Coordinates of C-alpha atoms in Angstrom, one line a residue:
M740 CA 0.1 0.2 0.0
A741 CA 2.9 2.1 1.2
S742 CA 5.0 1.1 -2.5
T743 CA 1.3 2.3 -4.6
D744 CA 0.2 5.4 -2.5
T745 CA 4.8 6.6 -3.6
T746 CA 4.5 5.5 -7.1
V747 CA 1.0 8.1 -7.5
A748 CA 2.8 10.2 -6.0
K749 CA 6.0 10.2 -8.1
D750 CA 4.0 10.6 -10.8
G751 CA 2.0 13.1 -9.8
R752 CA 5.8 15.2 -9.5
D753 CA 6.8 13.5 -13.2
G754 CA 3.0 15.3 -14.3
R755 CA 3.9 18.9 -12.5
D756 CA 7.4 18.9 -13.8
R757 CA 6.3 17.7 -17.0
H758 CA 4.0 21.0 -17.5
D759 CA 6.0 22.7 -15.5
Q760 CA 8.8 21.7 -18.1
A761 CA 5.8 22.7 -20.8
G762 CA 5.5 25.6 -19.7
V763 CA 8.3 27.1 -19.6
E764 CA 9.0 26.2 -22.8
A765 CA 6.3 27.7 -24.6
G766 CA 7.0 30.6 -23.1
L767 CA 10.0 31.0 -24.6
D768 CA 9.3 29.4 -27.5
A769 CA 6.8 32.9 -27.6
L770 CA 9.9 34.9 -27.0
D771 CA 11.5 34.0 -29.9
T772 CA 8.3 34.2 -31.8
V773 CA 8.6 37.5 -34.6
Q774 CA 5.2 39.3 -35.9
T775 CA 5.1 38.8 -38.6
G776 CA 2.9 40.9 -39.8
R777 CA 2.2 44.2 -41.0
T778 CA 1.9 47.2 -38.9
P779 CA -0.9 48.9 -38.1
W780 CA -0.7 52.7 -39.8
R781 CA -2.3 54.1 -36.9
T782 CA 0.7 53.2 -35.6
T783 CA 3.2 53.7 -38.0
L784 CA 2.4 57.4 -38.4
V785 CA 2.6 57.9 -34.8
Q786 CA 5.6 56.0 -33.9
K787 CA 7.6 56.9 -37.1
V788 CA 6.1 59.8 -39.3
L789 CA 5.0 62.0 -35.9
P790 CA 8.1 62.4 -34.0
P791 CA 10.4 64.1 -36.6
V792 CA 8.0 66.1 -37.8
T793 CA 7.6 67.5 -35.0
A794 CA 11.2 68.5 -34.5
I795 CA 10.8 70.6 -37.4
V796 CA 8.3 71.7 -37.1
L797 CA 9.9 73.3 -33.3
V798 CA 12.7 73.8 -35.0
V799 CA 10.9 76.6 -37.6
A800 CA 8.6 77.3 -34.6
V801 CA 12.2 78.3 -32.7
W802 CA 14.1 79.7 -35.9
Q803 CA 10.6 82.1 -36.6
A804 CA 11.0 82.7 -33.3
L805 CA 14.5 84.4 -33.2
I806 CA 12.7 86.6 -35.9
S807 CA 10.1 88.0 -35.1
F808 CA 10.6 89.2 -31.8
G809 CA 14.1 90.1 -32.6
V810 CA 16.0 88.2 -31.3
V811 CA 18.1 87.8 -33.9
D812 CA 17.3 91.7 -36.6
D813 CA 19.7 90.7 -38.9
P814 CA 19.0 89.1 -42.5
S815 CA 22.9 88.5 -43.7
K816 CA 23.0 86.8 -40.1
L817 CA 20.3 84.4 -39.9
P818 CA 17.2 85.1 -42.6
S819 CA 13.6 83.6 -42.3
P820 CA 11.8 80.4 -42.6
G821 CA 10.0 82.9 -46.2
D822 CA 13.1 84.2 -47.4
V823 CA 15.1 80.1 -47.3
W824 CA 11.4 79.3 -49.2
S825 CA 11.7 81.9 -51.3
E826 CA 15.0 80.9 -52.3
V827 CA 13.5 78.2 -53.3
E828 CA 9.9 78.8 -55.0
S829 CA 13.4 80.9 -57.5
A830 CA 15.9 77.5 -58.0
W831 CA 13.3 75.2 -58.7
L832 CA 11.7 77.5 -61.3
K833 CA 14.3 78.2 -62.5
G834 CA 14.9 74.3 -63.3
D835 CA 18.0 74.0 -60.9
L836 CA 16.8 72.9 -57.9
I837 CA 16.9 69.4 -59.1
G838 CA 19.8 70.0 -61.1
Y839 CA 21.7 71.0 -57.6
I840 CA 20.7 67.4 -55.8
W841 CA 21.6 65.4 -59.0
T842 CA 24.9 66.4 -59.3
S843 CA 25.5 66.0 -56.3
V844 CA 24.0 63.0 -55.6
S845 CA 25.0 61.3 -58.7
R846 CA 28.7 62.1 -58.1
G847 CA 28.0 60.5 -53.8
L848 CA 26.9 57.2 -55.1
L849 CA 29.3 56.5 -57.7
G850 CA 32.0 57.6 -55.5
F851 CA 30.6 54.7 -52.5
L852 CA 30.0 52.3 -54.8
L853 CA 33.6 52.7 -56.6
A854 CA 35.2 53.0 -53.0
L855 CA 32.7 49.9 -52.4
S856 CA 34.5 47.7 -54.7
I857 CA 37.6 48.7 -53.2
G858 CA 37.1 49.2 -49.6
T859 CA 35.8 45.8 -49.7
P860 CA 38.2 43.4 -50.5
L861 CA 41.2 45.8 -48.2
G862 CA 39.1 44.9 -45.7
L863 CA 38.6 41.2 -46.0
L864 CA 42.7 41.2 -46.7
V865 CA 43.9 43.3 -44.2
A866 CA 41.6 40.6 -42.0
R867 CA 42.3 37.9 -42.5
V868 CA 46.2 38.0 -43.5
R869 CA 48.5 38.5 -40.0
F870 CA 51.2 40.4 -42.5
V871 CA 49.3 42.5 -44.2
R872 CA 47.3 43.5 -41.4
A873 CA 50.3 44.2 -39.4
A874 CA 51.2 46.2 -42.1
I875 CA 48.4 48.8 -42.8
G876 CA 45.7 48.4 -40.6
P877 CA 47.5 51.3 -38.1
I878 CA 47.7 53.1 -42.1
L879 CA 43.5 52.6 -42.6
S880 CA 42.9 53.7 -39.0
G881 CA 44.7 56.8 -39.8
L882 CA 43.4 57.5 -42.7
Q883 CA 39.8 57.5 -41.4
S884 CA 40.9 60.2 -38.9
L885 CA 41.9 62.4 -41.6
P886 CA 39.8 65.4 -42.8
S887 CA 38.8 64.8 -46.0
V888 CA 39.6 68.5 -47.1
A889 CA 42.9 67.4 -46.6
W890 CA 43.0 65.7 -50.1
V891 CA 41.3 68.2 -51.5
P892 CA 44.5 70.2 -52.8
P893 CA 46.7 67.3 -53.6
A894 CA 44.0 66.3 -56.1
V895 CA 43.5 69.6 -57.3
I896 CA 47.1 69.2 -58.5
W897 CA 46.8 65.7 -59.9
L898 CA 44.2 65.0 -61.7
G899 CA 43.4 68.8 -62.3
L900 CA 39.7 70.1 -62.2
N901 CA 36.9 67.8 -63.1
N902 CA 35.3 65.1 -61.5
Q903 CA 38.0 62.4 -61.5
M904 CA 39.8 64.4 -58.3
M905 CA 35.5 64.6 -56.5
Y906 CA 36.1 60.6 -56.7
A907 CA 39.7 60.7 -56.2
V908 CA 38.6 62.6 -53.3
I909 CA 36.1 60.4 -52.2
L910 CA 37.6 57.5 -52.1
L911 CA 40.6 58.1 -49.8
G912 CA 37.8 59.9 -47.2
A913 CA 35.8 56.4 -48.4
V914 CA 37.8 53.7 -48.5
P915 CA 39.2 53.7 -44.9
S916 CA 36.1 53.7 -43.1
I917 CA 34.1 50.5 -45.9
A918 CA 38.2 48.8 -45.3
N919 CA 38.0 49.3 -41.0
G920 CA 34.2 48.4 -40.4
L921 CA 34.3 45.1 -42.7
V922 CA 37.3 44.7 -40.5
S923 CA 35.7 45.5 -37.0
G924 CA 33.5 43.0 -38.1
V925 CA 34.9 40.6 -39.1
N926 CA 37.0 40.2 -35.2
Q927 CA 33.6 40.1 -34.0
V928 CA 33.2 36.2 -36.0
P929 CA 33.0 33.3 -32.8
P930 CA 36.3 31.0 -33.9
L931 CA 33.4 28.6 -32.8
F932 CA 32.1 29.3 -36.8
L933 CA 35.3 29.2 -38.3
R934 CA 35.7 26.1 -36.9
A935 CA 32.3 24.6 -37.8
G936 CA 32.7 26.1 -41.3
R937 CA 36.2 24.7 -41.8
T938 CA 35.3 21.0 -40.3
M939 CA 32.8 21.4 -43.0
G940 CA 35.3 22.2 -46.0
A941 CA 34.5 26.3 -46.1
T942 CA 37.8 27.4 -46.3
G943 CA 39.5 29.6 -48.4
L944 CA 37.1 32.0 -50.4
K945 CA 34.2 29.4 -50.0
G946 CA 34.3 30.1 -45.8
T947 CA 34.6 33.7 -46.4
W948 CA 31.7 33.6 -48.8
H949 CA 29.1 30.9 -46.0
I950 CA 31.2 31.5 -43.1
V951 CA 32.6 35.0 -42.3
M952 CA 31.3 37.2 -44.0
P953 CA 27.4 36.2 -43.1
A954 CA 28.7 36.6 -39.4
A955 CA 29.8 39.9 -40.0
L956 CA 27.4 41.9 -41.6
P957 CA 26.8 43.8 -39.1
G958 CA 29.6 44.7 -38.1
Y959 CA 30.1 45.5 -41.8
L960 CA 27.1 48.2 -42.6
G961 CA 28.2 50.0 -39.5
G962 CA 31.4 50.5 -41.8
L963 CA 28.9 50.9 -45.8
K964 CA 26.7 54.0 -42.9
Q965 CA 30.2 56.1 -41.7
G966 CA 31.8 55.0 -45.3
W967 CA 28.6 56.7 -47.2
A968 CA 29.0 59.3 -44.0
F969 CA 32.6 60.5 -45.5
S970 CA 31.7 59.6 -48.5
W971 CA 29.0 62.7 -48.8
R972 CA 31.5 64.6 -46.3
S973 CA 34.7 64.6 -48.9
L974 CA 32.3 65.0 -51.5
M975 CA 30.8 68.5 -50.1
A976 CA 34.3 69.7 -49.0
A977 CA 35.8 69.2 -53.0
E978 CA 32.6 70.7 -53.9
I979 CA 33.2 74.3 -51.7
I980 CA 37.2 74.8 -51.8
A981 CA 37.4 73.5 -55.9
S982 CA 34.8 74.9 -58.4
S983 CA 34.8 74.9 -62.5
P984 CA 32.2 75.9 -65.2
D985 CA 33.3 72.1 -66.4
L986 CA 31.7 70.5 -62.9
G987 CA 29.0 71.8 -62.6
V988 CA 26.7 73.4 -59.5
G989 CA 26.4 70.2 -57.4
L990 CA 25.0 71.6 -52.9
G991 CA 28.5 72.5 -51.8
Q992 CA 29.8 74.8 -55.5
L993 CA 25.7 76.0 -54.4
L994 CA 27.1 76.7 -50.5
E995 CA 29.7 78.5 -52.0
N996 CA 27.7 80.9 -53.9
G997 CA 25.5 81.7 -51.7
R998 CA 29.0 82.4 -49.2
N999 CA 30.5 84.9 -52.5
T1000 CA 26.8 86.4 -52.8
S1001 CA 26.1 87.1 -49.4
S1002 CA 23.4 85.7 -49.6
M1003 CA 22.3 84.2 -46.3
S1004 CA 19.3 83.1 -47.8
M1005 CA 21.4 80.3 -50.7
V1006 CA 23.4 78.9 -48.0
F1007 CA 20.6 78.8 -45.6
L1008 CA 18.3 76.6 -48.4
A1009 CA 22.2 74.5 -49.8
I1010 CA 23.5 73.7 -46.1
L1011 CA 18.6 72.1 -46.0
L1012 CA 19.4 70.6 -49.5
I1013 CA 22.3 68.8 -48.0
L1014 CA 21.0 67.7 -45.3
T1015 CA 17.8 66.9 -46.7
V1016 CA 19.9 64.0 -48.9
G1017 CA 22.1 62.8 -45.9
I1018 CA 18.8 62.0 -44.1
A1019 CA 17.4 60.7 -46.8
I1020 CA 19.9 58.4 -48.2
D1021 CA 20.3 56.5 -44.6
L1022 CA 16.2 56.0 -44.3
L1023 CA 15.5 54.7 -47.6
I1024 CA 19.0 52.8 -48.3
F1025 CA 21.4 52.2 -44.9
S1026 CA 18.4 51.9 -42.1
P1027 CA 16.1 49.1 -44.3
L1028 CA 19.1 46.6 -45.0
E1029 CA 20.3 47.1 -41.0
R1030 CA 16.3 46.0 -39.3
R1031 CA 16.9 43.1 -42.0
V1032 CA 19.7 42.2 -40.7
L1033 CA 19.0 42.7 -37.2
R1034 CA 15.9 41.0 -37.6
S1035 CA 16.8 37.9 -39.2
R1036 CA 19.4 36.9 -36.0
G1037 CA 16.3 38.0 -33.9
L1038 CA 17.6 41.1 -32.4
L1039 CA 15.0 43.0 -34.0
V1040 CA 11.3 41.9 -32.9
K1041 CA 8.5 43.7 -34.9
S1042 CA 6.3 44.6 -31.1

């Protein structure tokens, strides 16, 4: 009789343990489950659209208040939002506004793609070959900290006032950032991944393509974002310093033209366009890529 009671009690404890274990597993599964349903448009509006719009409205309101209350009453120092908007309308009606933007954006994107094609294999070489890392790793870090504007005078002397000079400045500014970003990503790849890849025959280029690059993708993507930022800054520096009728008028040249004519409304127009392009490239290209990479690794879950 005692033996039967003991068996029943043991079975009861085992049943509770299995039930508790099943509950824990179900909870973990629920935490790991990624919500794939579409986010309601109202949620997107409130969480994604409304905050930046509110910030822009506040900035413009403070800007206008400085003019209206006489805190800054000299238009040569701070134009009103209305003056800048008039400059936008004038450039649009003349058909120049899109030309300003396209001249710089086309150069920036092409230069960035060239930097990507050079910086990626260079970063892999530095990350995977010890001698190369010891030889040029510190040089890449030094080049990354060098201001892009420092490359404009020698590029003009070597190549002249042409688009090749612009691309050279972009490459010198962006390649070190892309390469160092990839090196950082490779450094964070767990050694277990590499050993597992070698065990399955993924060595050499095959291991690099199937093991190293996917594992290093978050760091590499960070390097790409930084590389684009350096590309854009380098291009603006080159356009401001090097001017020629053959180069056309980009956003940097527009900024310099505003300074030369003492037109602060044109200066502010150029600054706003430069800022807008930088934000647009990040929102349209890099932010979606980053979210996709993080979500594929379970690091970003839709609420």
